[in-house]
Amino acid sequence: MASETGSAQGGDTQTAIMEATYRALCEHGYANLTVDKINAEFAKSKSLLYYHYDDKDEILLNLLEYILDQFSVEDTVDPSDDPDIQLRTLIEEFLPWTLDGEDQEFQVAVFELRSQALSDDGYREQFTRGDDLLSETVAGILEAGIEEGVFREVDVDRAAEHVLSALNGAMLRRLTAEDESAVRTTRKSLEEYIDSYLTPATD
Amino acid sequence: MASETGSAQGGDTQTAIMEATYRALCEHGYANLTVDKINAEFAKSKSLLYYHYDDKDEILLNLLEYILDQFSVEDTVDPSDDPDIQLRTLIEEFLPWTLDGEDQEFQVAVFELRSQALSDDGYREQFTRGDDLLSETVAGILEAGIEEGVFREVDVDRAAEHVLSALNGAMLRRLTAEDESAVRTTRKSLEEYIDSYLTPATD
């Protein structure tokens, strides 16, 4: 869908639509979001075109697809860094010690969309793709680390899924329960997992 | 709220209401659930009293409170088992290799309610309580294991939060993405975490 929209309307318009959708979603939340509110955000951005959507889920799925298309490992970690540093940076990116207002709004919006995947195959497809992308990213860092002797020769897929599940669980808990310390503790425990499980014994 | 309902109507009636709510939630899902549908389920159970609720969230919060009140470690693990076995049993309970229809329905319903906690303090309070309960359960098993020399002297709270985040993340991923192998892999990685991180080195 993203590519259809893109080819029909040009990249700039698609970007403007996606940015308007993102702002409207963060501002109103999934349940209160309507097509009119997305259109209002889009009009505010002063684009020439007033685009009409029939269905908020269609445009939100488009947004998820767009975000995943844009995802690049290099935006999060520096590939010239040591794989050990890359992995810690990735964990820090997903579990910062504190969440500022905008990051909080975005993470809440993502989990609202993720909860649609409980009953909607379109959302499920996008979150499957997102999980796969992140899991492959972690696995890639682990493989590089094993090659360089920074990490032990662990089962890469298993370790990647472990990190991804712990990250997802800690993010979910941060957003749905009053226990900030649980997030900090999970992040520390993930760093400990790197130190004690992934790092070769030196003695 | 649960205790008020209980004292006013007697335990049997409260149980019947809670069971009706549970069935209606599993059957219709959060978004499509209405007070009428809960009442219909309750009438079906042939209780004498037809109870009226004004707000589905009020009764659903009551249900969460009721479930948490009922929670007992002994229902999940056998306290006479080795702590190592208890921890593995708990992980198995939350991440069974396959989910049958009813367990799937229940887990979906719980995550639908959990997503309400993104914006509703009442739900947030109950899921905070649920996470605390589970985290304390895991910590208790770890403490017993350390005392018996089955586990190393790890930071108990940190390890408990790690297990809980990984469990929550894997459950969320199972329900919202098409990757059953991610769940199996996370469970294996948690077992490996017990073997390699929690278990004292024997050589």
Short mmCIF file of C-alpha atoms in Angstrom, two decimals:
data_model
loop_
_atom_site.label_atom_id
_atom_site.label_comp_id
_atom_site.label_asym_id
_atom_site.label_seq_id
_atom_site.Cartn_x
_atom_site.Cartn_y
_atom_site.Cartn_z
CA MET A 1 0.00 0.00 0.00
CA ALA A 2 2.82 2.40 0.88
CA SER A 3 4.42 1.96 -2.50
CA GLU A 4 1.09 2.49 -4.33
CA THR A 5 0.50 5.69 -2.41
CA GLY A 6 4.07 6.69 -3.05
CA SER A 7 4.01 6.12 -6.79
CA ALA A 8 0.65 7.78 -7.28
CA GLN A 9 1.39 10.89 -5.26
CA GLY A 10 5.12 11.33 -5.10
CA GLY A 11 7.39 10.79 -2.13
CA ASP A 12 6.93 14.24 -0.56
CA THR A 13 3.17 13.91 -0.38
CA GLN A 14 3.43 10.43 1.07
CA THR A 15 5.88 11.71 3.69
CA ALA A 16 3.50 14.58 4.56
CA ILE A 17 0.57 12.15 4.91
CA MET A 18 2.60 9.81 7.10
CA GLU A 19 3.82 12.64 9.31
CA ALA A 20 0.28 13.95 9.71
CA THR A 21 -0.94 10.45 10.62
CA TYR A 22 1.87 10.05 13.13
CA ARG A 23 1.08 13.39 14.80
CA ALA A 24 -2.67 12.71 14.88
CA LEU A 25 -2.11 9.23 16.35
CA CYS A 26 0.24 10.53 19.08
CA GLU A 27 -2.14 13.38 19.88
CA HIS A 28 -5.48 11.53 19.95
CA GLY A 29 -4.52 7.89 20.59
CA TYR A 30 -5.88 4.95 18.57
CA ALA A 31 -9.38 4.76 20.06
CA ASN A 32 -10.15 8.46 19.54
CA LEU A 33 -8.45 8.75 16.17
CA THR A 34 -10.69 9.42 13.18
CA VAL A 35 -10.04 9.96 9.49
CA ASP A 36 -11.17 13.58 9.93
CA LYS A 37 -8.52 14.16 12.59
CA ILE A 38 -5.81 12.78 10.29
CA ASN A 39 -7.07 14.98 7.46
CA ALA A 40 -7.07 17.99 9.81
CA GLU A 41 -3.41 17.32 10.75
CA PHE A 42 -2.58 16.95 7.06
CA ALA A 43 -4.29 20.24 6.16
CA LYS A 44 -2.33 21.96 8.95
CA SER A 45 0.92 20.91 7.30
CA LYS A 46 -0.12 23.21 4.41
CA SER A 47 0.19 20.62 1.67
CA LEU A 48 -1.76 21.44 -1.45
CA LEU A 49 -3.59 18.17 -1.55
CA TYR A 50 -6.46 17.32 0.75
CA TYR A 51 -6.46 13.56 0.76
CA HIS A 52 -9.44 11.51 1.84
CA TYR A 53 -9.22 8.14 3.54
CA ASP A 54 -12.23 5.95 4.17
CA ASP A 55 -10.74 3.92 6.98
CA LYS A 56 -8.31 4.90 9.75
CA ASP A 57 -6.87 1.37 9.90
CA GLU A 58 -5.91 1.54 6.22
CA ILE A 59 -3.80 4.63 6.80
CA LEU A 60 -2.39 3.38 10.13
CA LEU A 61 -1.25 0.13 8.48
CA ASN A 62 0.29 2.30 5.81
CA LEU A 63 2.10 4.24 8.56
CA LEU A 64 3.48 1.06 10.14
CA GLU A 65 4.66 -0.14 6.74
CA TYR A 66 6.28 3.25 6.11
CA ILE A 67 8.08 3.22 9.48
CA LEU A 68 9.37 -0.31 8.86
CA ASP A 69 10.49 0.63 5.33
CA GLN A 70 12.47 3.52 6.80
CA PHE A 71 14.07 1.37 9.50
CA SER A 72 17.78 1.09 9.13
CA VAL A 73 20.15 -0.45 11.67
CA GLU A 74 22.58 2.40 11.05
CA ASP A 75 20.09 4.94 12.43
CA THR A 76 20.22 3.19 15.80
CA VAL A 77 23.73 1.80 16.14
CA ASP A 78 27.07 2.74 14.62
CA PRO A 79 28.30 -0.30 12.63
CA SER A 80 31.89 0.76 13.19
CA ASP A 81 31.39 0.31 16.96
CA ASP A 82 32.38 -2.85 18.75
CA PRO A 83 29.43 -5.37 18.52
CA ASP A 84 29.28 -5.36 22.32
CA ILE A 85 28.72 -1.56 22.25
CA GLN A 86 26.21 -1.92 19.39
CA LEU A 87 24.11 -4.35 21.41
CA ARG A 88 24.18 -2.13 24.50
CA THR A 89 23.25 0.90 22.39
CA LEU A 90 20.29 -0.95 20.88
CA ILE A 91 19.04 -1.94 24.35
CA GLU A 92 19.46 1.66 25.53
CA GLU A 93 17.51 2.91 22.51
CA PHE A 94 14.49 0.73 23.33
CA LEU A 95 14.75 1.01 27.11
CA PRO A 96 16.02 4.52 27.91
CA TRP A 97 16.25 5.20 31.66
CA THR A 98 13.48 7.77 31.28
CA LEU A 99 10.93 8.39 28.51
CA ASP A 100 10.33 12.01 27.50
CA GLY A 101 6.84 13.16 26.50
CA GLU A 102 7.13 12.55 22.77
CA ASP A 103 8.85 9.16 23.06
CA GLN A 104 6.23 8.13 25.61
CA GLU A 105 3.42 9.19 23.25
CA PHE A 106 5.00 7.28 20.38
CA GLN A 107 5.54 4.09 22.40
CA VAL A 108 1.97 4.22 23.70
CA ALA A 109 0.70 4.65 20.13
CA VAL A 110 2.77 1.70 18.90
CA PHE A 111 1.41 -0.54 21.68
CA GLU A 112 -2.13 0.61 20.94
CA LEU A 113 -1.60 -0.50 17.36
CA ARG A 114 0.07 -3.69 18.53
CA SER A 115 -3.00 -4.55 20.58
CA GLN A 116 -5.07 -4.33 17.37
CA ALA A 117 -2.96 -7.27 16.16
CA LEU A 118 -4.72 -9.42 18.79
CA SER A 119 -7.68 -9.57 16.41
CA ASP A 120 -6.62 -8.01 13.09
CA ASP A 121 -4.42 -9.86 10.57
CA GLY A 122 -3.26 -6.66 8.86
CA TYR A 123 -1.68 -5.35 12.06
CA ARG A 124 -0.36 -8.82 12.90
CA GLU A 125 1.47 -8.88 9.58
CA GLN A 126 3.20 -5.56 10.26
CA PHE A 127 4.25 -6.48 13.81
CA THR A 128 5.55 -9.83 12.61
CA ARG A 129 7.68 -7.92 10.12
CA GLY A 130 8.82 -5.50 12.84
CA ASP A 131 9.78 -8.30 15.25
CA ASP A 132 11.63 -10.14 12.46
CA LEU A 133 13.52 -7.00 11.51
CA LEU A 134 14.61 -6.36 15.09
CA SER A 135 15.44 -9.98 15.77
CA GLU A 136 17.60 -10.12 12.61
CA THR A 137 19.33 -6.91 13.69
CA VAL A 138 20.24 -8.37 17.08
CA ALA A 139 21.29 -11.66 15.45
CA GLY A 140 23.52 -9.74 13.02
CA ILE A 141 25.25 -7.92 15.88
CA LEU A 142 25.73 -11.22 17.73
CA GLU A 143 27.20 -12.92 14.63
CA ALA A 144 29.65 -10.07 14.10
CA GLY A 145 30.61 -10.28 17.77
CA ILE A 146 31.20 -14.02 17.60
CA GLU A 147 33.34 -13.58 14.50
CA GLU A 148 35.43 -10.94 16.26
CA GLY A 149 35.72 -13.06 19.41
CA VAL A 150 33.83 -10.49 21.50
CA PHE A 151 30.94 -12.91 22.11
CA ARG A 152 30.93 -16.62 22.88
CA GLU A 153 29.64 -19.04 20.23
CA VAL A 154 26.06 -19.01 21.46
CA ASP A 155 22.92 -20.04 19.55
CA VAL A 156 22.47 -16.69 17.81
CA ASP A 157 18.74 -16.96 17.01
CA ARG A 158 17.93 -18.10 20.53
CA ALA A 159 19.89 -15.27 22.14
CA ALA A 160 18.34 -12.72 19.74
CA GLU A 161 14.80 -13.89 20.56
CA HIS A 162 15.63 -13.76 24.26
CA VAL A 163 16.81 -10.14 24.05
CA LEU A 164 13.81 -9.19 21.89
CA SER A 165 11.27 -10.78 24.25
CA ALA A 166 12.85 -9.13 27.29
CA LEU A 167 12.85 -5.73 25.51
CA ASN A 168 9.22 -6.11 24.41
CA GLY A 169 8.13 -7.25 27.86
CA ALA A 170 9.93 -4.43 29.65
CA MET A 171 8.51 -1.81 27.24
CA LEU A 172 5.01 -3.22 27.74
CA ARG A 173 5.41 -3.17 31.51
CA ARG A 174 6.74 0.38 31.50
CA LEU A 175 3.66 1.56 29.60
CA THR A 176 1.00 -0.47 31.42
CA ALA A 177 2.17 -0.74 35.04
CA GLU A 178 3.45 1.67 37.71
CA ASP A 179 6.86 0.22 38.10
CA GLU A 180 9.62 2.23 36.51
CA SER A 181 12.16 0.28 38.54
CA ALA A 182 11.13 -2.91 36.71
CA VAL A 183 12.32 -1.36 33.45
CA ARG A 184 15.62 -0.21 34.92
CA THR A 185 16.14 -3.61 36.50
CA THR A 186 15.38 -5.44 33.24
CA ARG A 187 17.86 -3.23 31.42
CA LYS A 188 20.52 -3.94 34.04
CA SER A 189 19.74 -7.66 33.82
CA LEU A 190 20.12 -7.53 30.01
CA GLU A 191 23.52 -5.88 30.44
CA GLU A 192 24.39 -8.61 32.91
CA TYR A 193 23.21 -11.17 30.32
CA ILE A 194 25.76 -9.68 27.90
CA ASP A 195 28.50 -9.71 30.53
CA SER A 196 27.93 -13.15 31.97
CA TYR A 197 26.32 -15.15 29.18
CA LEU A 198 27.46 -13.64 25.88
CA THR A 199 30.98 -12.57 26.86
CA PRO A 200 33.63 -15.32 26.87
CA ALA A 201 35.06 -16.20 30.28
CA THR A 202 38.48 -14.63 30.69
CA ASP A 203 39.83 -16.72 33.55
CA MET B 1 -14.96 -3.36 44.88
CA ALA B 2 -14.72 -7.12 44.82
CA SER B 3 -15.12 -7.36 48.57
CA GLU B 4 -18.09 -4.97 48.57
CA THR B 5 -19.81 -7.04 45.92
CA GLY B 6 -18.91 -10.16 47.83
CA SER B 7 -20.22 -9.04 51.20
CA ALA B 8 -23.44 -7.63 49.76
CA GLN B 9 -24.32 -10.65 47.68
CA GLY B 10 -22.48 -13.58 49.14
CA GLY B 11 -19.51 -15.40 47.68
CA ASP B 12 -21.50 -17.69 45.38
CA THR B 13 -23.19 -14.81 43.61
CA GLN B 14 -19.92 -12.98 43.21
CA THR B 15 -18.33 -16.10 41.77
CA ALA B 16 -21.24 -16.51 39.34
CA ILE B 17 -20.93 -12.88 38.23
CA MET B 18 -17.19 -13.20 37.76
CA GLU B 19 -17.54 -16.41 35.79
CA ALA B 20 -20.20 -14.85 33.57
CA THR B 21 -17.95 -11.83 32.96
CA TYR B 22 -15.01 -14.08 32.15
CA ARG B 23 -17.07 -16.10 29.63
CA ALA B 24 -18.53 -12.99 28.02
CA LEU B 25 -15.09 -11.38 27.73
CA CYS B 26 -13.53 -14.49 26.16
CA GLU B 27 -16.46 -14.87 23.78
CA HIS B 28 -16.89 -11.27 22.60
CA GLY B 29 -13.49 -9.65 23.25
CA TYR B 30 -13.03 -6.31 25.01
CA ALA B 31 -14.08 -3.99 22.17
CA ASN B 32 -17.37 -5.80 21.49
CA LEU B 33 -18.21 -6.50 25.12
CA THR B 34 -21.25 -4.72 26.55
CA VAL B 35 -22.96 -4.76 29.91
CA ASP B 36 -25.93 -6.48 28.24
CA LYS B 37 -23.72 -9.32 27.03
CA ILE B 38 -22.33 -9.84 30.55
CA ASN B 39 -25.87 -9.83 31.94
CA ALA B 40 -26.93 -12.33 29.27
CA GLU B 41 -24.08 -14.69 30.27
CA PHE B 42 -25.04 -14.26 33.92
CA ALA B 43 -28.70 -15.08 33.22
CA LYS B 44 -27.60 -18.21 31.31
CA SER B 45 -25.87 -19.48 34.43
CA LYS B 46 -29.37 -19.69 35.98
CA SER B 47 -28.60 -17.65 39.06
CA LEU B 48 -31.66 -16.17 40.70
CA LEU B 49 -30.37 -12.64 40.69
CA TYR B 50 -30.24 -10.48 37.59
CA TYR B 51 -27.57 -7.93 38.36
CA HIS B 52 -27.19 -4.65 36.51
CA TYR B 53 -23.90 -2.89 35.84
CA ASP B 54 -23.66 0.58 34.37
CA ASP B 55 -20.15 0.30 33.05
CA LYS B 56 -18.30 -2.66 31.55
CA ASP B 57 -14.94 -1.36 32.82
CA GLU B 58 -16.21 -1.41 36.40
CA ILE B 59 -17.03 -5.10 36.20
CA LEU B 60 -13.88 -5.96 34.23
CA LEU B 61 -11.70 -4.27 36.86
CA ASN B 62 -13.64 -6.27 39.41
CA LEU B 63 -12.81 -9.42 37.44
CA LEU B 64 -9.08 -8.62 37.37
CA GLU B 65 -9.15 -7.95 41.11
CA TYR B 66 -10.99 -11.23 41.66
CA ILE B 67 -8.48 -13.20 39.57
CA LEU B 68 -5.54 -11.64 41.43
CA ASP B 69 -7.22 -12.32 44.80
CA GLN B 70 -7.57 -15.98 43.80
CA PHE B 71 -3.97 -16.27 42.64
CA SER B 72 -1.96 -18.66 44.71
CA VAL B 73 1.55 -19.86 43.91
CA GLU B 74 0.50 -23.35 44.97
CA ASP B 75 -1.99 -23.55 42.10
CA THR B 76 0.84 -23.19 39.62
CA VAL B 77 3.85 -24.84 41.22
CA ASP B 78 4.28 -27.53 43.84
CA PRO B 79 6.19 -25.97 46.75
CA SER B 80 7.59 -29.38 47.67
CA ASP B 81 9.36 -29.52 44.29
CA ASP B 82 12.95 -28.48 43.85
CA PRO B 83 13.08 -24.65 43.27
CA ASP B 84 14.74 -25.35 39.91
CA ILE B 85 11.70 -27.45 38.90
CA GLN B 86 9.30 -24.83 40.31
CA LEU B 87 10.83 -22.12 38.14
CA ARG B 88 10.69 -24.30 35.01
CA THR B 89 7.07 -25.21 35.77
CA LEU B 90 6.14 -21.55 36.13
CA ILE B 91 7.76 -20.72 32.77
CA GLU B 92 5.95 -23.67 31.17
CA GLU B 93 2.65 -22.47 32.62
CA PHE B 94 2.98 -19.04 31.02
CA LEU B 95 4.63 -20.20 27.80
CA PRO B 96 3.18 -23.62 26.94
CA TRP B 97 4.51 -25.04 23.66
CA THR B 98 1.03 -24.68 22.19
CA LEU B 99 -2.03 -22.69 23.29
CA ASP B 100 -5.38 -24.45 23.14
CA GLY B 101 -8.52 -22.53 22.18
CA GLU B 102 -9.61 -21.55 25.67
CA ASP B 103 -6.15 -20.57 26.92
CA GLN B 104 -5.65 -18.55 23.76
CA GLU B 105 -8.97 -16.75 24.29
CA PHE B 106 -8.07 -16.00 27.90
CA GLN B 107 -4.59 -14.68 27.07
CA VAL B 108 -5.99 -12.50 24.29
CA ALA B 109 -8.60 -11.13 26.71
CA VAL B 110 -5.95 -10.37 29.34
CA PHE B 111 -3.81 -8.49 26.80
CA GLU B 112 -6.85 -6.58 25.57
CA LEU B 113 -7.41 -5.47 29.16
CA ARG B 114 -3.69 -4.77 29.58
CA SER B 115 -3.80 -2.43 26.59
CA GLN B 116 -6.51 -0.43 28.39
CA ALA B 117 -3.83 0.27 31.01
CA LEU B 118 -2.03 2.41 28.41
CA SER B 119 -4.59 5.13 29.14
CA ASP B 120 -6.65 4.02 32.17
CA ASP B 121 -5.30 4.22 35.73
CA GLY B 122 -7.74 1.62 37.06
CA TYR B 123 -6.37 -1.06 34.72
CA ARG B 124 -2.82 0.15 35.33
CA GLU B 125 -3.31 -0.42 39.05
CA GLN B 126 -4.45 -4.03 38.55
CA PHE B 127 -1.63 -4.91 36.13
CA THR B 128 0.92 -3.34 38.48
CA ARG B 129 -0.45 -5.60 41.19
CA GLY B 130 -0.33 -8.61 38.84
CA ASP B 131 3.28 -7.95 37.80
CA ASP B 132 4.30 -7.46 41.44
CA LEU B 133 2.63 -10.71 42.44
CA LEU B 134 4.37 -12.67 39.71
CA SER B 135 7.71 -11.00 40.27
CA GLU B 136 7.51 -11.77 44.02
CA THR B 137 6.62 -15.38 43.19
CA VAL B 138 9.69 -15.77 40.98
CA ALA B 139 11.87 -13.99 43.57
CA GLY B 140 10.57 -16.35 46.28
CA ILE B 141 11.49 -19.40 44.20
CA LEU B 142 14.94 -17.94 43.51
CA GLU B 143 15.52 -17.20 47.22
CA ALA B 144 14.55 -20.73 48.18
CA GLY B 145 16.88 -22.06 45.48
CA ILE B 146 19.79 -19.95 46.68
CA GLU B 147 19.18 -21.12 50.25
CA GLU B 148 19.20 -24.76 49.11
CA GLY B 149 22.33 -24.21 46.98
CA VAL B 150 20.43 -25.02 43.77
CA PHE B 151 20.92 -21.47 42.44
CA ARG B 152 23.91 -19.16 42.57
CA GLU B 153 23.75 -16.06 44.78
CA VAL B 154 22.39 -13.78 42.08
CA ASP B 155 20.58 -10.44 42.54
CA VAL B 156 17.15 -11.99 43.12
CA ASP B 157 15.02 -8.96 42.19
CA ARG B 158 16.99 -8.36 39.01
CA ALA B 159 16.74 -11.99 37.91
CA ALA B 160 13.02 -12.07 38.74
CA GLU B 161 12.34 -8.93 36.67
CA HIS B 162 14.36 -10.40 33.82
CA VAL B 163 12.31 -13.60 33.78
CA LEU B 164 9.05 -11.64 34.06
CA SER B 165 9.92 -9.25 31.21
CA ALA B 166 10.96 -12.13 28.95
CA LEU B 167 7.72 -14.00 29.77
CA ASN B 168 5.56 -10.93 29.14
CA GLY B 169 7.36 -10.12 25.90
CA ALA B 170 7.12 -13.68 24.58
CA MET B 171 3.40 -13.88 25.47
CA LEU B 172 2.77 -10.56 23.74
CA ARG B 173 4.68 -11.67 20.65
CA ARG B 174 2.83 -14.99 20.51
CA LEU B 175 -0.52 -13.18 20.51
CA THR B 176 0.33 -10.31 18.15
CA ALA B 177 2.79 -11.74 15.60
CA GLU B 178 2.96 -14.82 13.38
CA ASP B 179 6.01 -16.36 14.88
CA GLU B 180 5.32 -19.34 17.09
CA SER B 181 9.00 -20.29 16.91
CA ALA B 182 9.89 -17.02 18.70
CA VAL B 183 7.93 -18.24 21.73
CA ARG B 184 9.52 -21.67 21.71
CA THR B 185 12.94 -20.08 21.30
CA THR B 186 12.37 -17.66 24.17
CA ARG B 187 11.28 -20.51 26.39
CA LYS B 188 14.40 -22.50 25.50
CA SER B 189 16.53 -19.43 26.13
CA LEU B 190 14.91 -18.98 29.56
CA GLU B 191 15.74 -22.59 30.37
CA GLU B 192 19.27 -21.92 29.22
CA TYR B 193 19.29 -18.84 31.47
CA ILE B 194 18.48 -21.14 34.40
CA ASP B 195 21.16 -23.64 33.37
CA SER B 196 23.98 -21.25 32.61
CA TYR B 197 23.27 -18.17 34.71
CA LEU B 198 21.31 -19.30 37.77
CA THR B 199 22.85 -22.72 38.27
CA PRO B 200 26.22 -22.81 40.08
CA ALA B 201 29.15 -23.99 37.94
CA THR B 202 29.99 -27.59 38.83
CA ASP B 203 33.48 -27.83 37.34
#
